[in-house]
mmCIF file of N, CA and C in Angstrom:
data_model
loop_
_atom_site.group_PDB
_atom_site.id
_atom_site.type_symbol
_atom_site.label_atom_id
_atom_site.label_comp_id
_atom_site.label_asym_id
_atom_site.label_seq_id
_atom_site.Cartn_x
_atom_site.Cartn_y
_atom_site.Cartn_z
ATOM 1 N N MET M 1 49.091 22.708 -48.280
ATOM 2 C CA MET M 1 50.465 23.080 -48.516
ATOM 3 C C MET M 1 51.059 22.098 -49.516
ATOM 4 N N THR M 2 51.844 22.642 -50.459
ATOM 5 C CA THR M 2 52.454 21.824 -51.491
ATOM 6 C C THR M 2 53.956 21.762 -51.234
ATOM 7 N N PHE M 3 54.496 20.566 -51.318
ATOM 8 C CA PHE M 3 55.922 20.397 -51.157
ATOM 9 C C PHE M 3 56.514 20.054 -52.517
ATOM 10 N N THR M 4 57.583 20.701 -52.856
ATOM 11 C CA THR M 4 58.292 20.435 -54.096
ATOM 12 C C THR M 4 59.596 19.702 -53.770
ATOM 13 N N SER M 5 59.917 18.709 -54.614
ATOM 14 C CA SER M 5 61.140 17.982 -54.359
ATOM 15 C C SER M 5 62.328 18.804 -54.743
ATOM 16 N N PHE M 6 63.419 18.564 -54.106
ATOM 17 C CA PHE M 6 64.689 19.210 -54.402
ATOM 18 C C PHE M 6 65.301 18.427 -55.509
ATOM 19 N N THR M 7 65.313 18.970 -56.686
ATOM 20 C CA THR M 7 65.724 18.234 -57.888
ATOM 21 C C THR M 7 67.256 18.109 -57.957
ATOM 22 N N ILE M 8 67.710 17.260 -58.830
ATOM 23 C CA ILE M 8 69.130 17.139 -59.062
ATOM 24 C C ILE M 8 69.702 18.467 -59.569
ATOM 25 N N ALA M 9 68.939 19.146 -60.407
ATOM 26 C CA ALA M 9 69.389 20.465 -60.919
ATOM 27 C C ALA M 9 69.573 21.441 -59.762
ATOM 28 N N TYR M 10 68.696 21.409 -58.762
ATOM 29 C CA TYR M 10 68.835 22.291 -57.604
ATOM 30 C C TYR M 10 70.088 21.913 -56.804
ATOM 31 N N TRP M 11 70.379 20.606 -56.676
ATOM 32 C CA TRP M 11 71.599 20.193 -55.998
ATOM 33 C C TRP M 11 72.805 20.708 -56.779
ATOM 34 N N CYS M 12 72.697 20.736 -58.086
ATOM 35 C CA CYS M 12 73.806 21.246 -58.915
ATOM 36 C C CYS M 12 74.050 22.741 -58.647
ATOM 37 N N VAL M 13 72.959 23.470 -58.361
ATOM 38 C CA VAL M 13 73.089 24.888 -57.971
ATOM 39 C C VAL M 13 73.948 24.991 -56.724
ATOM 40 N N LEU M 14 73.698 24.146 -55.751
ATOM 41 C CA LEU M 14 74.482 24.136 -54.521
ATOM 42 C C LEU M 14 75.953 23.803 -54.823
ATOM 43 N N VAL M 15 76.179 22.771 -55.581
ATOM 44 C CA VAL M 15 77.565 22.367 -55.900
ATOM 45 C C VAL M 15 78.268 23.492 -56.658
ATOM 46 N N ALA M 16 77.583 24.104 -57.616
ATOM 47 C CA ALA M 16 78.193 25.214 -58.378
ATOM 48 C C ALA M 16 78.526 26.390 -57.453
ATOM 49 N N ALA M 17 77.682 26.638 -56.467
ATOM 50 C CA ALA M 17 77.899 27.746 -55.518
ATOM 51 C C ALA M 17 79.121 27.475 -54.650
ATOM 52 N N LEU M 18 79.491 26.228 -54.456
ATOM 53 C CA LEU M 18 80.627 25.858 -53.628
ATOM 54 C C LEU M 18 81.942 25.826 -54.435
ATOM 55 N N LEU M 19 81.869 25.795 -55.747
ATOM 56 C CA LEU M 19 83.085 25.689 -56.566
ATOM 57 C C LEU M 19 84.050 26.887 -56.347
ATOM 58 N N PRO M 20 83.567 28.140 -56.197
ATOM 59 C CA PRO M 20 84.551 29.188 -55.916
ATOM 60 C C PRO M 20 85.336 28.974 -54.626
ATOM 61 N N ILE M 21 84.702 28.355 -53.658
ATOM 62 C CA ILE M 21 85.381 28.060 -52.394
ATOM 63 C C ILE M 21 86.472 27.013 -52.642
ATOM 64 N N VAL M 22 86.190 26.053 -53.500
ATOM 65 C CA VAL M 22 87.179 25.073 -53.872
ATOM 66 C C VAL M 22 88.386 25.746 -54.541
ATOM 67 N N CYS M 23 88.113 26.686 -55.449
ATOM 68 C CA CYS M 23 89.177 27.414 -56.114
ATOM 69 C C CYS M 23 90.030 28.159 -55.122
ATOM 70 N N ALA M 24 89.386 28.824 -54.140
ATOM 71 C CA ALA M 24 90.135 29.554 -53.118
ATOM 72 C C ALA M 24 91.006 28.600 -52.305
ATOM 73 N N GLY M 25 90.457 27.448 -52.010
ATOM 74 C CA GLY M 25 91.223 26.441 -51.279
ATOM 75 C C GLY M 25 92.441 25.959 -52.054
ATOM 76 N N ILE M 26 92.274 25.815 -53.361
ATOM 77 C CA ILE M 26 93.417 25.413 -54.201
ATOM 78 C C ILE M 26 94.467 26.492 -54.170
ATOM 79 N N ALA M 27 94.062 27.761 -54.299
ATOM 80 C CA ALA M 27 95.022 28.865 -54.299
ATOM 81 C C ALA M 27 95.794 28.959 -52.996
ATOM 82 N N LYS M 28 95.134 28.628 -51.906
ATOM 83 C CA LYS M 28 95.760 28.732 -50.583
ATOM 84 C C LYS M 28 96.464 27.473 -50.097
ATOM 85 N N TYR M 29 96.305 26.398 -50.903
ATOM 86 C CA TYR M 29 96.797 25.089 -50.480
ATOM 87 C C TYR M 29 98.266 25.136 -50.056
ATOM 88 N N GLY M 30 98.506 24.581 -48.884
ATOM 89 C CA GLY M 30 99.856 24.434 -48.388
ATOM 90 C C GLY M 30 100.482 25.676 -47.796
ATOM 91 N N THR M 31 99.713 26.744 -47.629
ATOM 92 C CA THR M 31 100.281 27.996 -47.118
ATOM 93 C C THR M 31 99.765 28.350 -45.737
ATOM 94 N N MET M 32 98.862 27.582 -45.192
ATOM 95 C CA MET M 32 98.217 27.949 -43.929
ATOM 96 C C MET M 32 99.176 27.817 -42.726
ATOM 97 N N ARG M 33 100.112 26.920 -42.826
ATOM 98 C CA ARG M 33 101.021 26.727 -41.673
ATOM 99 C C ARG M 33 102.287 27.569 -41.733
ATOM 100 N N THR M 34 102.451 28.307 -42.840
ATOM 101 C CA THR M 34 103.564 29.219 -43.002
ATOM 102 C C THR M 34 103.140 30.603 -42.570
ATOM 103 N N SER M 35 103.996 31.287 -41.844
ATOM 104 C CA SER M 35 103.603 32.628 -41.393
ATOM 105 C C SER M 35 103.516 33.584 -42.597
ATOM 106 N N PRO M 36 102.672 34.585 -42.490
ATOM 107 C CA PRO M 36 102.543 35.567 -43.578
ATOM 108 C C PRO M 36 103.877 36.263 -43.883
ATOM 109 N N ARG M 37 104.704 36.469 -42.854
ATOM 110 C CA ARG M 37 106.028 37.087 -43.064
ATOM 111 C C ARG M 37 106.912 36.231 -43.979
ATOM 112 N N GLU M 38 106.660 34.906 -43.968
ATOM 113 C CA GLU M 38 107.459 34.001 -44.793
ATOM 114 C C GLU M 38 106.717 33.613 -46.078
ATOM 115 N N GLY M 39 105.699 34.365 -46.438
ATOM 116 C CA GLY M 39 104.958 34.110 -47.701
ATOM 117 C C GLY M 39 103.721 33.276 -47.524
ATOM 118 N N GLY M 40 103.421 32.851 -46.337
ATOM 119 C CA GLY M 40 102.218 32.060 -46.085
ATOM 120 C C GLY M 40 100.926 32.899 -46.221
ATOM 121 N N PHE M 41 99.850 32.227 -46.240
ATOM 122 C CA PHE M 41 98.551 32.902 -46.381
ATOM 123 C C PHE M 41 98.351 33.926 -45.284
ATOM 124 N N ASP M 42 97.910 35.124 -45.668
ATOM 125 C CA ASP M 42 97.660 36.187 -44.714
ATOM 126 C C ASP M 42 96.144 36.412 -44.610
ATOM 127 N N ASN M 43 95.556 35.896 -43.555
ATOM 128 C CA ASN M 43 94.106 35.981 -43.345
ATOM 129 C C ASN M 43 93.701 37.395 -42.929
ATOM 130 N N ASN M 44 94.659 38.228 -42.531
ATOM 131 C CA ASN M 44 94.341 39.603 -42.210
ATOM 132 C C ASN M 44 94.135 40.425 -43.480
ATOM 133 N N ASN M 45 94.734 40.032 -44.550
ATOM 134 C CA ASN M 45 94.597 40.738 -45.835
ATOM 135 C C ASN M 45 94.600 39.722 -46.997
ATOM 136 N N PRO M 46 93.578 38.864 -47.055
ATOM 137 C CA PRO M 46 93.599 37.767 -48.002
ATOM 138 C C PRO M 46 93.581 38.198 -49.458
ATOM 139 N N ARG M 47 92.860 39.260 -49.803
ATOM 140 C CA ARG M 47 92.825 39.676 -51.220
ATOM 141 C C ARG M 47 94.161 40.188 -51.696
ATOM 142 N N ALA M 48 94.836 40.936 -50.869
ATOM 143 C CA ALA M 48 96.196 41.417 -51.265
ATOM 144 C C ALA M 48 97.127 40.241 -51.381
ATOM 145 N N TRP M 49 97.039 39.273 -50.483
ATOM 146 C CA TRP M 49 97.883 38.083 -50.540
ATOM 147 C C TRP M 49 97.634 37.340 -51.856
ATOM 148 N N LEU M 50 96.361 37.127 -52.194
ATOM 149 C CA LEU M 50 96.016 36.438 -53.426
ATOM 150 C C LEU M 50 96.478 37.219 -54.662
ATOM 151 N N ALA M 51 96.409 38.544 -54.607
ATOM 152 C CA ALA M 51 96.833 39.367 -55.745
ATOM 153 C C ALA M 51 98.327 39.235 -56.000
ATOM 154 N N ARG M 52 99.105 38.881 -55.004
ATOM 155 C CA ARG M 52 100.566 38.752 -55.137
ATOM 156 C C ARG M 52 100.974 37.383 -55.662
ATOM 157 N N GLN M 53 100.037 36.449 -55.725
ATOM 158 C CA GLN M 53 100.396 35.068 -56.099
ATOM 159 C C GLN M 53 100.720 34.969 -57.577
ATOM 160 N N THR M 54 101.480 33.945 -57.939
ATOM 161 C CA THR M 54 101.867 33.711 -59.327
ATOM 162 C C THR M 54 101.556 32.242 -59.671
ATOM 163 N N ASP M 55 101.760 31.933 -60.933
ATOM 164 C CA ASP M 55 101.622 30.560 -61.448
ATOM 165 C C ASP M 55 100.277 29.973 -61.092
ATOM 166 N N TRP M 56 100.267 28.736 -60.615
ATOM 167 C CA TRP M 56 99.012 27.988 -60.428
ATOM 168 C C TRP M 56 98.162 28.617 -59.345
ATOM 169 N N ARG M 57 98.770 29.248 -58.349
ATOM 170 C CA ARG M 57 97.959 29.915 -57.326
ATOM 171 C C ARG M 57 97.199 31.097 -57.912
ATOM 172 N N ALA M 58 97.861 31.849 -58.757
ATOM 173 C CA ALA M 58 97.171 32.973 -59.412
ATOM 174 C C ALA M 58 96.087 32.480 -60.339
ATOM 175 N N ARG M 59 96.359 31.393 -61.051
ATOM 176 C CA ARG M 59 95.344 30.839 -61.962
ATOM 177 C C ARG M 59 94.145 30.280 -61.150
ATOM 178 N N ALA M 60 94.395 29.668 -60.003
ATOM 179 C CA ALA M 60 93.281 29.207 -59.149
ATOM 180 C C ALA M 60 92.451 30.380 -58.683
ATOM 181 N N ASN M 61 93.079 31.466 -58.359
ATOM 182 C CA ASN M 61 92.337 32.678 -57.945
ATOM 183 C C ASN M 61 91.522 33.241 -59.109
ATOM 184 N N ALA M 62 92.115 33.241 -60.307
ATOM 185 C CA ALA M 62 91.393 33.693 -61.502
ATOM 186 C C ALA M 62 90.201 32.751 -61.806
ATOM 187 N N ALA M 63 90.404 31.472 -61.617
ATOM 188 C CA ALA M 63 89.325 30.497 -61.815
ATOM 189 C C ALA M 63 88.213 30.771 -60.802
ATOM 190 N N GLN M 64 88.583 31.159 -59.587
ATOM 191 C CA GLN M 64 87.591 31.514 -58.577
ATOM 192 C C GLN M 64 86.721 32.681 -59.067
ATOM 193 N N ALA M 65 87.379 33.717 -59.571
ATOM 194 C CA ALA M 65 86.650 34.900 -60.052
ATOM 195 C C ALA M 65 85.737 34.520 -61.218
ATOM 196 N N ASN M 66 86.227 33.723 -62.169
ATOM 197 C CA ASN M 66 85.400 33.336 -63.301
ATOM 198 C C ASN M 66 84.268 32.466 -62.878
ATOM 199 N N THR M 67 84.480 31.619 -61.911
ATOM 200 C CA THR M 67 83.403 30.744 -61.430
ATOM 201 C C THR M 67 82.310 31.567 -60.785
ATOM 202 N N PHE M 68 82.681 32.564 -59.999
ATOM 203 C CA PHE M 68 81.706 33.482 -59.430
ATOM 204 C C PHE M 68 80.908 34.160 -60.560
ATOM 205 N N GLU M 69 81.573 34.570 -61.613
ATOM 206 C CA GLU M 69 80.929 35.238 -62.731
ATOM 207 C C GLU M 69 79.920 34.372 -63.474
ATOM 208 N N ALA M 70 80.174 33.051 -63.480
ATOM 209 C CA ALA M 70 79.279 32.116 -64.173
ATOM 210 C C ALA M 70 78.029 31.782 -63.378
ATOM 211 N N LEU M 71 78.061 32.015 -62.076
ATOM 212 C CA LEU M 71 76.969 31.561 -61.195
ATOM 213 C C LEU M 71 75.619 32.215 -61.474
ATOM 214 N N PRO M 72 75.497 33.539 -61.643
ATOM 215 C CA PRO M 72 74.183 34.148 -61.827
ATOM 216 C C PRO M 72 73.429 33.582 -63.010
ATOM 217 N N PHE M 73 74.095 33.410 -64.145
ATOM 218 C CA PHE M 73 73.425 32.870 -65.310
ATOM 219 C C PHE M 73 72.971 31.415 -65.056
ATOM 220 N N PHE M 74 73.819 30.635 -64.454
ATOM 221 C CA PHE M 74 73.440 29.246 -64.171
ATOM 222 C C PHE M 74 72.229 29.195 -63.231
ATOM 223 N N PHE M 75 72.312 29.974 -62.150
ATOM 224 C CA PHE M 75 71.208 29.977 -61.208
ATOM 225 C C PHE M 75 69.916 30.362 -61.897
ATOM 226 N N ALA M 76 69.966 31.434 -62.656
ATOM 227 C CA ALA M 76 68.755 31.939 -63.335
ATOM 228 C C ALA M 76 68.273 30.903 -64.333
ATOM 229 N N ALA M 77 69.156 30.300 -65.103
ATOM 230 C CA ALA M 77 68.751 29.307 -66.110
ATOM 231 C C ALA M 77 67.995 28.127 -65.472
ATOM 232 N N VAL M 78 68.547 27.641 -64.356
ATOM 233 C CA VAL M 78 67.911 26.515 -63.653
ATOM 234 C C VAL M 78 66.546 26.910 -63.140
ATOM 235 N N ILE M 79 66.444 28.045 -62.508
ATOM 236 C CA ILE M 79 65.167 28.520 -61.960
ATOM 237 C C ILE M 79 64.146 28.745 -63.077
ATOM 238 N N ILE M 80 64.566 29.414 -64.134
ATOM 239 C CA ILE M 80 63.645 29.650 -65.261
ATOM 240 C C ILE M 80 63.202 28.328 -65.908
ATOM 241 N N ALA M 81 64.118 27.418 -66.101
ATOM 242 C CA ALA M 81 63.743 26.084 -66.666
ATOM 243 C C ALA M 81 62.740 25.401 -65.784
ATOM 244 N N HIS M 82 62.921 25.455 -64.462
ATOM 245 C CA HIS M 82 61.921 24.889 -63.581
ATOM 246 C C HIS M 82 60.569 25.567 -63.714
ATOM 247 N N GLN M 83 60.597 26.897 -63.737
ATOM 248 C CA GLN M 83 59.331 27.639 -63.855
ATOM 249 C C GLN M 83 58.597 27.310 -65.172
ATOM 250 N N LEU M 84 59.370 27.091 -66.215
ATOM 251 C CA LEU M 84 58.775 26.771 -67.517
ATOM 252 C C LEU M 84 58.420 25.293 -67.648
ATOM 253 N N GLN M 85 58.628 24.552 -66.552
ATOM 254 C CA GLN M 85 58.325 23.114 -66.495
ATOM 255 C C GLN M 85 59.080 22.306 -67.569
ATOM 256 N N ALA M 86 60.350 22.560 -67.631
ATOM 257 C CA ALA M 86 61.195 21.808 -68.551
ATOM 258 C C ALA M 86 61.193 20.317 -68.150
ATOM 259 N N SER M 87 61.505 19.481 -69.080
ATOM 260 C CA SER M 87 61.649 18.078 -68.780
ATOM 261 C C SER M 87 62.683 17.925 -67.667
ATOM 262 N N GLN M 88 62.286 17.338 -66.543
ATOM 263 C CA GLN M 88 63.176 17.290 -65.399
ATOM 264 C C GLN M 88 64.397 16.423 -65.670
ATOM 265 N N ALA M 89 64.236 15.374 -66.438
ATOM 266 C CA ALA M 89 65.374 14.519 -66.764
ATOM 267 C C ALA M 89 66.386 15.285 -67.592
ATOM 268 N N ARG M 90 65.888 15.982 -68.604
ATOM 269 C CA ARG M 90 66.794 16.794 -69.465
ATOM 270 C C ARG M 90 67.487 17.897 -68.653
ATOM 271 N N LEU M 91 66.727 18.573 -67.837
ATOM 272 C CA LEU M 91 67.274 19.628 -66.989
ATOM 273 C C LEU M 91 68.343 19.106 -66.060
ATOM 274 N N ASP M 92 68.084 17.998 -65.411
ATOM 275 C CA ASP M 92 69.042 17.394 -64.494
ATOM 276 C C ASP M 92 70.318 17.014 -65.216
ATOM 277 N N ILE M 93 70.206 16.404 -66.388
ATOM 278 C CA ILE M 93 71.375 15.992 -67.145
ATOM 279 C C ILE M 93 72.224 17.227 -67.533
ATOM 280 N N LEU M 94 71.539 18.249 -68.016
ATOM 281 C CA LEU M 94 72.227 19.466 -68.446
ATOM 282 C C LEU M 94 72.904 20.170 -67.254
ATOM 283 N N ALA M 95 72.236 20.188 -66.093
ATOM 284 C CA ALA M 95 72.799 20.828 -64.916
ATOM 285 C C ALA M 95 74.027 20.052 -64.442
ATOM 286 N N VAL M 96 73.969 18.742 -64.402
ATOM 287 C CA VAL M 96 75.127 17.941 -64.032
ATOM 288 C C VAL M 96 76.262 18.157 -65.010
ATOM 289 N N LEU M 97 75.913 18.194 -66.309
ATOM 290 C CA LEU M 97 76.922 18.417 -67.336
ATOM 291 C C LEU M 97 77.609 19.783 -67.119
ATOM 292 N N PHE M 98 76.809 20.815 -66.789
ATOM 293 C CA PHE M 98 77.381 22.137 -66.546
ATOM 294 C C PHE M 98 78.370 22.111 -65.396
ATOM 295 N N VAL M 99 77.987 21.464 -64.303
ATOM 296 C CA VAL M 99 78.876 21.385 -63.137
ATOM 297 C C VAL M 99 80.130 20.614 -63.483
ATOM 298 N N VAL M 100 80.029 19.522 -64.168
ATOM 299 C CA VAL M 100 81.209 18.730 -64.549
ATOM 300 C C VAL M 100 82.108 19.562 -65.467
ATOM 301 N N LEU M 101 81.507 20.276 -66.381
ATOM 302 C CA LEU M 101 82.309 21.130 -67.265
ATOM 303 C C LEU M 101 83.012 22.216 -66.478
ATOM 304 N N ARG M 102 82.337 22.804 -65.512
ATOM 305 C CA ARG M 102 82.971 23.893 -64.705
ATOM 306 C C ARG M 102 84.102 23.309 -63.850
ATOM 307 N N MET M 103 83.935 22.110 -63.334
ATOM 308 C CA MET M 103 85.018 21.482 -62.552
ATOM 309 C C MET M 103 86.216 21.180 -63.479
ATOM 310 N N THR M 104 85.924 20.731 -64.670
ATOM 311 C CA THR M 104 86.981 20.483 -65.666
ATOM 312 C C THR M 104 87.670 21.789 -66.011
ATOM 313 N N TYR M 105 86.884 22.843 -66.196
ATOM 314 C CA TYR M 105 87.410 24.197 -66.483
ATOM 315 C C TYR M 105 88.411 24.611 -65.396
ATOM 316 N N ILE M 106 88.030 24.423 -64.162
ATOM 317 C CA ILE M 106 88.917 24.805 -63.026
ATOM 318 C C ILE M 106 90.202 24.003 -63.102
ATOM 319 N N ALA M 107 90.129 22.704 -63.314
ATOM 320 C CA ALA M 107 91.312 21.884 -63.381
ATOM 321 C C ALA M 107 92.218 22.322 -64.545
ATOM 322 N N LEU M 108 91.630 22.614 -65.702
ATOM 323 C CA LEU M 108 92.413 23.055 -66.828
ATOM 324 C C LEU M 108 93.017 24.466 -66.600
ATOM 325 N N TYR M 109 92.291 25.297 -65.916
ATOM 326 C CA TYR M 109 92.793 26.652 -65.616
ATOM 327 C C TYR M 109 94.022 26.570 -64.701
ATOM 328 N N VAL M 110 93.870 25.805 -63.647
ATOM 329 C CA VAL M 110 94.976 25.664 -62.670
ATOM 330 C C VAL M 110 96.193 25.009 -63.320
ATOM 331 N N SER M 111 95.976 24.029 -64.201
ATOM 332 C CA SER M 111 97.087 23.358 -64.839
ATOM 333 C C SER M 111 97.599 24.041 -66.095
ATOM 334 N N ASP M 112 97.120 25.245 -66.360
ATOM 335 C CA ASP M 112 97.602 26.116 -67.437
ATOM 336 C C ASP M 112 97.408 25.484 -68.822
ATOM 337 N N LYS M 113 96.226 24.967 -69.071
ATOM 338 C CA LYS M 113 95.866 24.427 -70.374
ATOM 339 C C LYS M 113 94.854 25.399 -71.003
ATOM 340 N N ALA M 114 95.362 26.537 -71.487
ATOM 341 C CA ALA M 114 94.522 27.660 -71.890
ATOM 342 C C ALA M 114 93.585 27.339 -73.062
ATOM 343 N N SER M 115 94.036 26.659 -74.085
ATOM 344 C CA SER M 115 93.179 26.373 -75.218
ATOM 345 C C SER M 115 92.054 25.434 -74.850
ATOM 346 N N SER M 116 92.420 24.361 -74.139
ATOM 347 C CA SER M 116 91.395 23.392 -73.678
ATOM 348 C C SER M 116 90.420 24.056 -72.754
ATOM 349 N N ARG M 117 90.945 24.885 -71.844
ATOM 350 C CA ARG M 117 90.105 25.622 -70.907
ATOM 351 C C ARG M 117 89.066 26.472 -71.633
ATOM 352 N N SER M 118 89.481 27.188 -72.680
ATOM 353 C CA SER M 118 88.563 28.040 -73.432
ATOM 354 C C SER M 118 87.488 27.219 -74.126
ATOM 355 N N ILE M 119 87.842 26.073 -74.632
ATOM 356 C CA ILE M 119 86.826 25.195 -75.282
ATOM 357 C C ILE M 119 85.829 24.726 -74.242
ATOM 358 N N VAL M 120 86.289 24.286 -73.106
ATOM 359 C CA VAL M 120 85.394 23.815 -72.059
ATOM 360 C C VAL M 120 84.519 24.962 -71.565
ATOM 361 N N TRP M 121 85.078 26.167 -71.444
ATOM 362 C CA TRP M 121 84.285 27.332 -71.041
ATOM 363 C C TRP M 121 83.150 27.562 -72.024
ATOM 364 N N ALA M 122 83.417 27.469 -73.321
ATOM 365 C CA ALA M 122 82.414 27.710 -74.357
ATOM 366 C C ALA M 122 81.342 26.649 -74.297
ATOM 367 N N VAL M 123 81.750 25.367 -74.155
ATOM 368 C CA VAL M 123 80.746 24.284 -74.066
ATOM 369 C C VAL M 123 79.866 24.462 -72.844
ATOM 370 N N ALA M 124 80.446 24.905 -71.697
ATOM 371 C CA ALA M 124 79.673 25.152 -70.519
ATOM 372 C C ALA M 124 78.668 26.308 -70.732
ATOM 373 N N LEU M 125 79.110 27.362 -71.437
ATOM 374 C CA LEU M 125 78.222 28.454 -71.762
ATOM 375 C C LEU M 125 77.046 27.968 -72.594
ATOM 376 N N PHE M 126 77.300 27.202 -73.629
ATOM 377 C CA PHE M 126 76.252 26.667 -74.500
ATOM 378 C C PHE M 126 75.325 25.682 -73.732
ATOM 379 N N THR M 127 75.909 24.954 -72.795
ATOM 380 C CA THR M 127 75.111 24.075 -71.938
ATOM 381 C C THR M 127 74.162 24.904 -71.090
ATOM 382 N N ASN M 128 74.640 26.040 -70.569
ATOM 383 C CA ASN M 128 73.835 26.924 -69.752
ATOM 384 C C ASN M 128 72.703 27.511 -70.607
ATOM 385 N N ILE M 129 73.008 27.881 -71.845
ATOM 386 C CA ILE M 129 71.972 28.365 -72.752
ATOM 387 C C ILE M 129 70.924 27.277 -73.016
ATOM 388 N N ALA M 130 71.374 26.056 -73.161
ATOM 389 C CA ALA M 130 70.472 24.910 -73.357
ATOM 390 C C ALA M 130 69.562 24.723 -72.138
ATOM 391 N N ILE M 131 70.134 24.919 -70.932
ATOM 392 C CA ILE M 131 69.329 24.851 -69.717
ATOM 393 C C ILE M 131 68.246 25.913 -69.760
ATOM 394 N N LEU M 132 68.642 27.123 -70.070
ATOM 395 C CA LEU M 132 67.685 28.241 -70.098
ATOM 396 C C LEU M 132 66.527 27.958 -71.062
ATOM 397 N N PHE M 133 66.839 27.420 -72.224
ATOM 398 C CA PHE M 133 65.787 27.174 -73.200
ATOM 399 C C PHE M 133 65.165 25.790 -73.131
ATOM 400 N N SER M 134 65.564 24.996 -72.148
ATOM 401 C CA SER M 134 65.015 23.612 -72.063
ATOM 402 C C SER M 134 63.525 23.613 -71.763
ATOM 403 N N GLY M 135 62.994 24.641 -71.179
ATOM 404 C CA GLY M 135 61.560 24.706 -70.944
ATOM 405 C C GLY M 135 60.746 25.465 -71.978
ATOM 406 N N PHE M 136 61.445 25.964 -72.989
ATOM 407 C CA PHE M 136 60.789 26.721 -74.072
ATOM 408 C C PHE M 136 59.965 25.789 -74.929
ATOM 409 N N ARG M 137 58.730 26.201 -75.191
ATOM 410 C CA ARG M 137 57.870 25.348 -76.013
ATOM 411 C C ARG M 137 57.298 26.152 -77.155
#
């Protein structure tokens, strides 16, 4: 039986998978103790409640959706890079960079820094492409 180590890049997959939950938490922050009738979070109909939000809460929810959209490509890129036996050090650095960029993206999205957010989004996309091709020889 062969055991494979859980690489830093694989840990980054886990962290990236948790980022949408962080976004949801940001959107719901401070509303759990207020009744739904008074505008607090409605766990009986959370999507409708989120759809009615404005400003930073709406942007946090949009960041959640975009973060979910970015996950499949990141997951696939990391797995393919491992299968192609990419340099583990390079792969780990790129995966950490991707996660840091996505966390920065979320912060910029919530704080309404649209131009900076778009630049960070593009850099994260190119980082993901670099991950995908890191094992190409």
